PDB file of C-alpha atoms in Angstrom:
ATOM      1  CA  UNK A   3       0.000   0.000   0.000  1.00 95.00           C
ATOM      2  CA  UNK A   4       1.165   3.510  -0.856  1.00 98.00           C
ATOM      3  CA  UNK A   5       0.320   6.747   0.922  1.00 98.00           C
ATOM      4  CA  UNK A   6       0.199   9.904  -1.212  1.00 98.00           C
ATOM      5  CA  UNK A   7       0.064  13.056   0.902  1.00 98.00           C
ATOM      6  CA  UNK A   8      -0.854  16.483  -0.431  1.00 98.00           C
ATOM      7  CA  UNK A   9       0.206  19.420   1.737  1.00 98.00           C
ATOM      8  CA  UNK A  10      -1.836  22.574   2.217  1.00 98.00           C
ATOM      9  CA  UNK A  11      -4.017  24.519   4.621  1.00 98.00           C
ATOM     10  CA  UNK A  12      -7.716  23.767   5.198  1.00 97.00           C
ATOM     11  CA  UNK A  13     -10.475  26.231   4.365  1.00 96.00           C
ATOM     12  CA  UNK A  14     -11.742  28.084   1.324  1.00 96.00           C
ATOM     13  CA  UNK A  15      -9.577  31.170   1.905  1.00 96.00           C
ATOM     14  CA  UNK A  16      -6.459  29.082   1.277  1.00 97.00           C
ATOM     15  CA  UNK A  17      -7.788  26.863  -1.522  1.00 97.00           C
ATOM     16  CA  UNK A  18      -5.983  28.599  -4.422  1.00 97.00           C
ATOM     17  CA  UNK A  19      -2.843  29.567  -2.494  1.00 98.00           C
ATOM     18  CA  UNK A  20       0.552  28.528  -3.847  1.00 98.00           C
ATOM     19  CA  UNK A  21       1.063  26.713  -0.537  1.00 97.00           C
ATOM     20  CA  UNK A  22      -1.923  24.484  -1.383  1.00 98.00           C
ATOM     21  CA  UNK A  23      -0.632  23.031  -4.615  1.00 98.00           C
ATOM     22  CA  UNK A  24      -0.171  19.679  -2.847  1.00 98.00           C
ATOM     23  CA  UNK A  25      -3.898  19.550  -2.045  1.00 98.00           C
ATOM     24  CA  UNK A  26      -4.613  20.347  -5.700  1.00 98.00           C
ATOM     25  CA  UNK A  27      -2.430  17.448  -6.868  1.00 98.00           C
ATOM     26  CA  UNK A  28      -4.130  14.744  -4.800  1.00 98.00           C
ATOM     27  CA  UNK A  29      -7.569  16.206  -5.568  1.00 98.00           C
ATOM     28  CA  UNK A  30      -6.850  15.813  -9.278  1.00 98.00           C
ATOM     29  CA  UNK A  31      -5.640  12.221  -8.810  1.00 98.00           C
ATOM     30  CA  UNK A  32      -8.758  11.326  -6.808  1.00 98.00           C
ATOM     31  CA  UNK A  33     -11.073  12.895  -9.389  1.00 98.00           C
ATOM     32  CA  UNK A  34      -9.439  11.406 -12.477  1.00 98.00           C
ATOM     33  CA  UNK A  35      -8.904   7.892 -11.125  1.00 98.00           C
ATOM     34  CA  UNK A  36     -12.265   7.242  -9.503  1.00 97.00           C
ATOM     35  CA  UNK A  37     -11.166   7.216  -5.870  1.00 98.00           C
ATOM     36  CA  UNK A  38     -13.704   6.922  -3.059  1.00 98.00           C
ATOM     37  CA  UNK A  39     -15.258  10.120  -1.670  1.00 98.00           C
ATOM     38  CA  UNK A  40     -13.106  12.036   0.776  1.00 98.00           C
ATOM     39  CA  UNK A  41     -13.855  11.306   4.445  1.00 98.00           C
ATOM     40  CA  UNK A  42     -12.552  12.687   7.714  1.00 98.00           C
ATOM     41  CA  UNK A  43      -9.838  10.493   9.222  1.00 97.00           C
ATOM     42  CA  UNK A  44      -6.428  10.806  10.879  1.00 98.00           C
ATOM     43  CA  UNK A  45      -6.858  14.552  11.485  1.00 98.00           C
ATOM     44  CA  UNK A  46      -7.280  14.966   7.782  1.00 98.00           C
ATOM     45  CA  UNK A  47      -9.297  13.957   4.744  1.00 98.00           C
ATOM     46  CA  UNK A  48      -8.631  10.557   3.209  1.00 98.00           C
ATOM     47  CA  UNK A  49      -9.629   8.810   0.005  1.00 98.00           C
ATOM     48  CA  UNK A  50      -8.861   5.259  -1.131  1.00 98.00           C
ATOM     49  CA  UNK A  51      -8.423   3.784  -4.596  1.00 98.00           C
ATOM     50  CA  UNK A  52      -6.086   2.024  -6.979  1.00 98.00           C
ATOM     51  CA  UNK A  53      -3.431   3.288  -9.333  1.00 98.00           C
ATOM     52  CA  UNK A  54      -2.531   0.466 -11.665  1.00 95.00           C
ATOM     53  CA  UNK A  55      -1.928  -2.582  -9.496  1.00 94.00           C
ATOM     54  CA  UNK A  56      -1.215  -0.522  -6.368  1.00 96.00           C
ATOM     55  CA  UNK A  57      -3.674   0.254  -3.601  1.00 98.00           C
ATOM     56  CA  UNK A  58      -3.185   3.896  -2.711  1.00 98.00           C
ATOM     57  CA  UNK A  59      -4.394   6.095   0.148  1.00 98.00           C
ATOM     58  CA  UNK A  60      -4.643   9.822  -0.504  1.00 98.00           C
ATOM     59  CA  UNK A  61      -4.348  12.136   2.496  1.00 98.00           C
ATOM     60  CA  UNK A  62      -4.851  15.864   2.979  1.00 98.00           C
ATOM     61  CA  UNK A  63      -3.864  16.840   6.543  1.00 98.00           C
ATOM     62  CA  UNK A  64      -6.364  19.290   8.058  1.00 98.00           C
ATOM     63  CA  UNK A  65      -4.026  20.291  10.886  1.00 97.00           C
ATOM     64  CA  UNK A  66      -2.677  23.348   9.028  1.00 96.00           C
ATOM     65  CA  UNK A  67       0.699  23.126   7.351  1.00 97.00           C
ATOM     66  CA  UNK A  68       2.937  23.411  10.415  1.00 96.00           C
ATOM     67  CA  UNK A  69       1.406  20.306  12.028  1.00 98.00           C
ATOM     68  CA  UNK A  70       1.064  18.127   8.912  1.00 98.00           C
ATOM     69  CA  UNK A  71       3.232  15.408  10.445  1.00 98.00           C
ATOM     70  CA  UNK A  72       0.625  14.629  13.105  1.00 98.00           C
ATOM     71  CA  UNK A  73      -1.872  13.530  10.465  1.00 98.00           C
ATOM     72  CA  UNK A  74       0.659  11.737   8.261  1.00 98.00           C
ATOM     73  CA  UNK A  75       2.236   9.913  11.202  1.00 98.00           C
ATOM     74  CA  UNK A  76      -1.141   8.745  12.500  1.00 98.00           C
ATOM     75  CA  UNK A  77      -2.196   7.385   9.100  1.00 98.00           C
ATOM     76  CA  UNK A  78       1.144   5.661   8.527  1.00 98.00           C
ATOM     77  CA  UNK A  79       1.120   3.949  11.934  1.00 97.00           C
ATOM     78  CA  UNK A  80      -2.482   2.783  11.632  1.00 98.00           C
ATOM     79  CA  UNK A  81      -1.964   1.238   8.191  1.00 97.00           C
ATOM     80  CA  UNK A  82       1.605   0.078   8.974  1.00 97.00           C
ATOM     81  CA  UNK A  83       3.003   1.942   5.984  1.00 98.00           C
ATOM     82  CA  UNK A  84       6.782   2.341   5.852  1.00 97.00           C
ATOM     83  CA  UNK A  85       8.024   5.883   5.336  1.00 97.00           C
ATOM     84  CA  UNK A  86       9.636   4.784   2.044  1.00 96.00           C
ATOM     85  CA  UNK A  87       6.122   4.016   0.753  1.00 98.00           C
ATOM     86  CA  UNK A  88       4.962   7.572   1.431  1.00 98.00           C
ATOM     87  CA  UNK A  89       5.111  10.304  -1.209  1.00 98.00           C
ATOM     88  CA  UNK A  90       4.451  13.932  -0.298  1.00 98.00           C
ATOM     89  CA  UNK A  91       3.315  16.538  -2.864  1.00 98.00           C
ATOM     90  CA  UNK A  92       4.325  20.064  -1.886  1.00 98.00           C
ATOM     91  CA  UNK A  93       5.111  23.555  -3.136  1.00 98.00           C
ATOM     92  CA  UNK A  94       8.773  24.283  -3.868  1.00 97.00           C
ATOM     93  CA  UNK A  95      10.009  27.880  -3.979  1.00 96.00           C
ATOM     94  CA  UNK A  96      13.465  26.815  -5.169  1.00 95.00           C
ATOM     95  CA  UNK A  97      12.015  25.646  -8.484  1.00 96.00           C
ATOM     96  CA  UNK A  98      10.671  27.979 -11.137  1.00 96.00           C
ATOM     97  CA  UNK A  99       6.913  27.990 -11.750  1.00 96.00           C
ATOM     98  CA  UNK A 100       5.975  25.010 -13.883  1.00 95.00           C
ATOM     99  CA  UNK A 101       9.070  22.976 -12.978  1.00 97.00           C
ATOM    100  CA  UNK A 102       8.684  19.680 -11.128  1.00 97.00           C
ATOM    101  CA  UNK A 103      11.151  17.220  -9.629  1.00 97.00           C
ATOM    102  CA  UNK A 104      10.980  14.079  -7.517  1.00 97.00           C
ATOM    103  CA  UNK A 105      13.215  13.415  -4.548  1.00 96.00           C
ATOM    104  CA  UNK A 106      13.804  10.459  -2.240  1.00 96.00           C
ATOM    105  CA  UNK A 107      14.636  11.407   1.334  1.00 95.00           C
ATOM    106  CA  UNK A 108      16.811  14.337   2.345  1.00 94.00           C
ATOM    107  CA  UNK A 109      16.274  17.526   4.293  1.00 95.00           C
ATOM    108  CA  UNK A 110      13.170  19.680   4.601  1.00 94.00           C
ATOM    109  CA  UNK A 111      14.853  22.889   3.301  1.00 90.00           C
ATOM    110  CA  UNK A 112      12.837  24.997   5.742  1.00 91.00           C
ATOM    111  CA  UNK A 113       9.432  23.903   4.440  1.00 95.00           C
ATOM    112  CA  UNK A 114       7.210  23.827   7.530  1.00 95.00           C
ATOM    113  CA  UNK A 115       5.050  20.952   6.326  1.00 97.00           C
ATOM    114  CA  UNK A 116       8.072  18.774   5.591  1.00 97.00           C
ATOM    115  CA  UNK A 117       9.698  19.828   8.850  1.00 97.00           C
ATOM    116  CA  UNK A 118       6.672  18.505  10.755  1.00 97.00           C
ATOM    117  CA  UNK A 119       6.698  15.220   8.815  1.00 98.00           C
ATOM    118  CA  UNK A 120      10.403  14.841   9.607  1.00 97.00           C
ATOM    119  CA  UNK A 121       9.570  15.121  13.303  1.00 97.00           C
ATOM    120  CA  UNK A 122       7.015  12.298  13.102  1.00 97.00           C
ATOM    121  CA  UNK A 123       8.484   9.982  10.451  1.00 96.00           C
ATOM    122  CA  UNK A 124      12.095  10.929   9.864  1.00 96.00           C
ATOM    123  CA  UNK A 125      13.503  11.982   6.475  1.00 96.00           C
ATOM    124  CA  UNK A 126      13.113   8.749   4.519  1.00 96.00           C
ATOM    125  CA  UNK A 127      10.012   9.476   2.438  1.00 97.00           C
ATOM    126  CA  UNK A 128       9.588  10.531  -1.188  1.00 97.00           C
ATOM    127  CA  UNK A 129       8.583  13.980  -2.378  1.00 97.00           C
ATOM    128  CA  UNK A 130       7.154  15.531  -5.514  1.00 98.00           C
ATOM    129  CA  UNK A 131       8.523  19.073  -5.539  1.00 97.00           C
ATOM    130  CA  UNK A 132       6.175  21.355  -7.450  1.00 98.00           C
ATOM    131  CA  UNK A 133       7.800  24.629  -8.430  1.00 97.00           C
ATOM    132  CA  UNK A 134       5.977  27.861  -7.599  1.00 97.00           C
ATOM    133  CA  UNK A 135       8.910  30.264  -7.888  1.00 96.00           C
ATOM    134  CA  UNK A 136      10.594  32.540  -5.343  1.00 96.00           C
ATOM    135  CA  UNK A 137       9.552  36.104  -4.447  1.00 95.00           C
ATOM    136  CA  UNK A 138      13.193  37.235  -4.468  1.00 94.00           C
ATOM    137  CA  UNK A 139      13.795  37.734  -0.739  1.00 94.00           C
ATOM    138  CA  UNK A 140      13.417  35.221   2.065  1.00 91.00           C
ATOM    139  CA  UNK A 141      11.399  37.660   4.201  1.00 95.00           C
ATOM    140  CA  UNK A 142       8.744  37.781   1.465  1.00 96.00           C
ATOM    141  CA  UNK A 143       8.300  33.990   1.278  1.00 95.00           C
ATOM    142  CA  UNK A 144       5.435  33.580   3.833  1.00 95.00           C
ATOM    143  CA  UNK A 145       3.272  36.213   2.159  1.00 96.00           C
ATOM    144  CA  UNK A 146       4.123  34.888  -1.287  1.00 97.00           C
ATOM    145  CA  UNK A 147       3.154  31.251  -0.704  1.00 97.00           C
ATOM    146  CA  UNK A 148      -0.030  32.282   1.114  1.00 97.00           C
ATOM    147  CA  UNK A 149      -1.273  34.243  -1.896  1.00 97.00           C
ATOM    148  CA  UNK A 150      -3.363  32.792  -4.717  1.00 98.00           C
ATOM    149  CA  UNK A 151      -1.753  31.806  -7.989  1.00 97.00           C
ATOM    150  CA  UNK A 152      -1.745  34.628 -10.512  1.00 95.00           C
ATOM    151  CA  UNK A 153      -3.955  34.413 -13.596  1.00 94.00           C
ATOM    152  CA  UNK A 154      -0.834  33.936 -15.696  1.00 93.00           C
ATOM    153  CA  UNK A 155      -0.057  30.736 -13.760  1.00 96.00           C
ATOM    154  CA  UNK A 156      -3.336  29.002 -14.512  1.00 94.00           C
ATOM    155  CA  UNK A 157      -2.274  27.383 -17.790  1.00 94.00           C
ATOM    156  CA  UNK A 158       0.936  25.766 -16.576  1.00 97.00           C
ATOM    157  CA  UNK A 159      -0.699  24.862 -13.250  1.00 98.00           C
ATOM    158  CA  UNK A 160      -3.512  22.976 -14.973  1.00 97.00           C
ATOM    159  CA  UNK A 161      -1.006  21.234 -17.259  1.00 97.00           C
ATOM    160  CA  UNK A 162       1.138  20.201 -14.289  1.00 98.00           C
ATOM    161  CA  UNK A 163      -1.825  18.790 -12.368  1.00 98.00           C
ATOM    162  CA  UNK A 164      -3.022  16.876 -15.433  1.00 98.00           C
ATOM    163  CA  UNK A 165       0.470  15.488 -15.924  1.00 98.00           C
ATOM    164  CA  UNK A 166       0.667  14.362 -12.305  1.00 98.00           C
ATOM    165  CA  UNK A 167      -2.622  12.541 -12.745  1.00 98.00           C
ATOM    166  CA  UNK A 168      -1.446  10.989 -16.027  1.00 98.00           C
ATOM    167  CA  UNK A 169       1.689   9.649 -14.369  1.00 98.00           C
ATOM    168  CA  UNK A 170       0.231   8.760 -10.970  1.00 98.00           C
ATOM    169  CA  UNK A 171       0.188   4.995 -11.636  1.00 98.00           C
ATOM    170  CA  UNK A 172       3.849   5.091 -12.660  1.00 98.00           C
ATOM    171  CA  UNK A 173       4.713   7.023  -9.489  1.00 98.00           C
ATOM    172  CA  UNK A 174       2.863   4.468  -7.352  1.00 98.00           C
ATOM    173  CA  UNK A 175       4.830   1.704  -9.088  1.00 97.00           C
ATOM    174  CA  UNK A 176       8.119   3.447  -8.275  1.00 96.00           C
ATOM    175  CA  UNK A 177       8.850   4.447 -11.873  1.00 97.00           C
ATOM    176  CA  UNK A 178       9.878   8.065 -11.418  1.00 97.00           C
ATOM    177  CA  UNK A 179      11.215   8.394 -14.961  1.00 97.00           C
ATOM    178  CA  UNK A 180       7.872   7.464 -16.517  1.00 98.00           C
ATOM    179  CA  UNK A 181       6.046   9.730 -14.072  1.00 98.00           C
ATOM    180  CA  UNK A 182       8.260  12.698 -14.924  1.00 97.00           C
ATOM    181  CA  UNK A 183       7.842  11.990 -18.628  1.00 97.00           C
ATOM    182  CA  UNK A 184       4.048  12.097 -18.251  1.00 97.00           C
ATOM    183  CA  UNK A 185       4.284  15.505 -16.561  1.00 97.00           C
ATOM    184  CA  UNK A 186       6.705  16.773 -19.188  1.00 96.00           C
ATOM    185  CA  UNK A 187       4.385  15.742 -22.010  1.00 96.00           C
ATOM    186  CA  UNK A 188       1.664  17.944 -20.513  1.00 96.00           C
ATOM    187  CA  UNK A 189       3.915  20.910 -19.800  1.00 95.00           C
ATOM    188  CA  UNK A 190       5.905  20.661 -23.040  1.00 92.00           C
ATOM    189  CA  UNK A 191       3.893  18.642 -25.571  1.00 90.00           C
ATOM    190  CA  UNK A 192       5.683  17.896 -28.849  1.00 85.00           C
ATOM    191  CA  UNK A 193       4.602  19.981 -31.809  1.00 76.00           C
ATOM    192  CA  UNK A 194       4.441  18.976 -35.439  1.00 67.00           C
ATOM    193  CA  UNK A 195       7.000  21.580 -36.414  1.00 64.00           C
ATOM    194  CA  UNK A 196       9.509  20.381 -33.834  1.00 59.00           C
ATOM    195  CA  UNK A 197      10.228  21.963 -30.495  1.00 59.00           C
ATOM    196  CA  UNK A 198       7.711  22.079 -27.653  1.00 54.00           C
ATOM    197  CA  UNK A 199       4.841  24.219 -26.461  1.00 54.00           C
ATOM    198  CA  UNK A 200       6.557  25.295 -23.269  1.00 51.00           C
ATOM    199  CA  UNK A 201       9.749  26.535 -24.847  1.00 43.00           C
ATOM    200  CA  UNK A 202      10.733  27.772 -28.301  1.00 35.00           C
ATOM    201  CA  UNK A 203      12.571  25.469 -30.618  1.00 28.00           C
ATOM    202  CA  UNK A 204      16.337  25.757 -30.542  1.00 31.00           C
ATOM    203  CA  UNK A 205      17.379  28.418 -33.055  1.00 31.00           C
ATOM    204  CA  UNK A 206      19.011  26.941 -36.124  1.00 34.00           C
ATOM    205  CA  UNK A 207      22.167  28.400 -37.611  1.00 33.00           C
ATOM    206  CA  UNK A 208      21.340  30.104 -40.910  1.00 30.00           C
ATOM    207  CA  UNK A 209      22.123  28.004 -43.905  1.00 29.00           C
ATOM    208  CA  UNK A 210      24.971  29.313 -46.063  1.00 28.00           C
ATOM    209  CA  UNK A 211      25.713  28.730 -49.694  1.00 30.00           C
ATOM    210  CA  UNK A 212      28.494  26.180 -50.166  1.00 32.00           C
ATOM    211  CA  UNK A 213      31.848  27.711 -51.005  1.00 35.00           C
ATOM    212  CA  UNK A 214      32.234  28.147 -54.763  1.00 34.00           C
ATOM    213  CA  UNK A 215      34.251  25.289 -56.165  1.00 32.00           C
ATOM    214  CA  UNK A 216      36.603  26.377 -58.902  1.00 33.00           C
ATOM    215  CA  UNK A 217      36.106  24.322 -62.038  1.00 32.00           C
ATOM    216  CA  UNK A 218      39.443  23.757 -63.850  1.00 31.00           C
ATOM    217  CA  UNK A 219      37.699  24.233 -67.205  1.00 32.00           C
ATOM    218  CA  UNK A 220      36.589  27.752 -66.279  1.00 31.00           C
ATOM    219  CA  UNK A 221      39.599  28.846 -64.300  1.00 33.00           C
ATOM    220  CA  UNK A 222      41.313  31.981 -65.497  1.00 33.00           C
ATOM    221  CA  UNK A 223      44.641  31.438 -67.264  1.00 35.00           C
ATOM    222  CA  UNK A 224      47.837  31.954 -65.378  1.00 39.00           C
ATOM    223  CA  UNK A 225      48.893  35.612 -65.816  1.00 39.00           C
ATOM    224  CA  UNK A 226      52.578  35.122 -64.960  1.00 42.00           C
ATOM    225  CA  UNK A 227      55.098  35.328 -67.866  1.00 48.00           C
ATOM    226  CA  UNK A 228      58.762  34.480 -67.340  1.00 50.00           C
ATOM    227  CA  UNK A 229      59.954  34.856 -70.987  1.00 54.00           C
ATOM    228  CA  UNK A 230      62.982  37.102 -71.660  1.00 57.00           C
ATOM    229  CA  UNK A 231      62.566  40.341 -73.634  1.00 55.00           C
ATOM    230  CA  UNK A 232      64.440  38.842 -76.611  1.00 52.00           C
ATOM    231  CA  UNK A 233      62.196  35.754 -76.559  1.00 55.00           C
ATOM    232  CA  UNK A 234      59.050  37.905 -76.493  1.00 49.00           C
ATOM    233  CA  UNK A 235      60.298  39.910 -79.511  1.00 52.00           C
ATOM    234  CA  UNK A 236      61.100  36.751 -81.429  1.00 51.00           C
ATOM    235  CA  UNK A 237      57.689  35.252 -80.652  1.00 52.00           C
ATOM    236  CA  UNK A 238      55.933  38.293 -82.136  1.00 53.00           C
ATOM    237  CA  UNK A 239      57.370  37.539 -85.601  1.00 47.00           C
ATOM    238  CA  UNK A 240      56.538  33.845 -85.651  1.00 50.00           C
TER     239      UNK A 240
END
């Protein structure tokens, strides 16, 4: 059994915050893959279903971000789920908007939700780091992540969430490469003319005409003349 955890804060006022992108991810998985209705459990909301051959529990802690570990730890202990079978979806300010990476274990990098999970489970769980960008100064981070996504973010955000849903079965099976490819295909779908939607095609060097090849038949005659003056005079009367 796998446990997929989406991090966020409960309540409508936070629903579209950057900090709630983890909630958005597991909501999309539940909706697209026919999971059971959400129900209150383990200080959070839980839904059950299958992704491929894997039974998966989805969890949204309702403890507020700073205490997320209480909910995750309770669910993991009840279902006897090892921390290595837990994957946490969360916002990542150190990645540009629309970028996504997976990570196995490691530090919490100051993320309060991850910090709380570390306290209850240790560091050995997987993460899906969903880039939301950085405001430019560390003092501005709290206000930035607790603001709604801008209108300009809606397209890439929807593509990212669709890609996560597309690749969810691969993620549950432990195939990170296939999962990341599914996300990439949504964010940067191939186009018929080459290149991708999300970035312009690599510029091509302008074609140049091939260097003119001198044809011996059309080459100009050699202008040098090493005859003596007497020989030139004699040649004129021949």
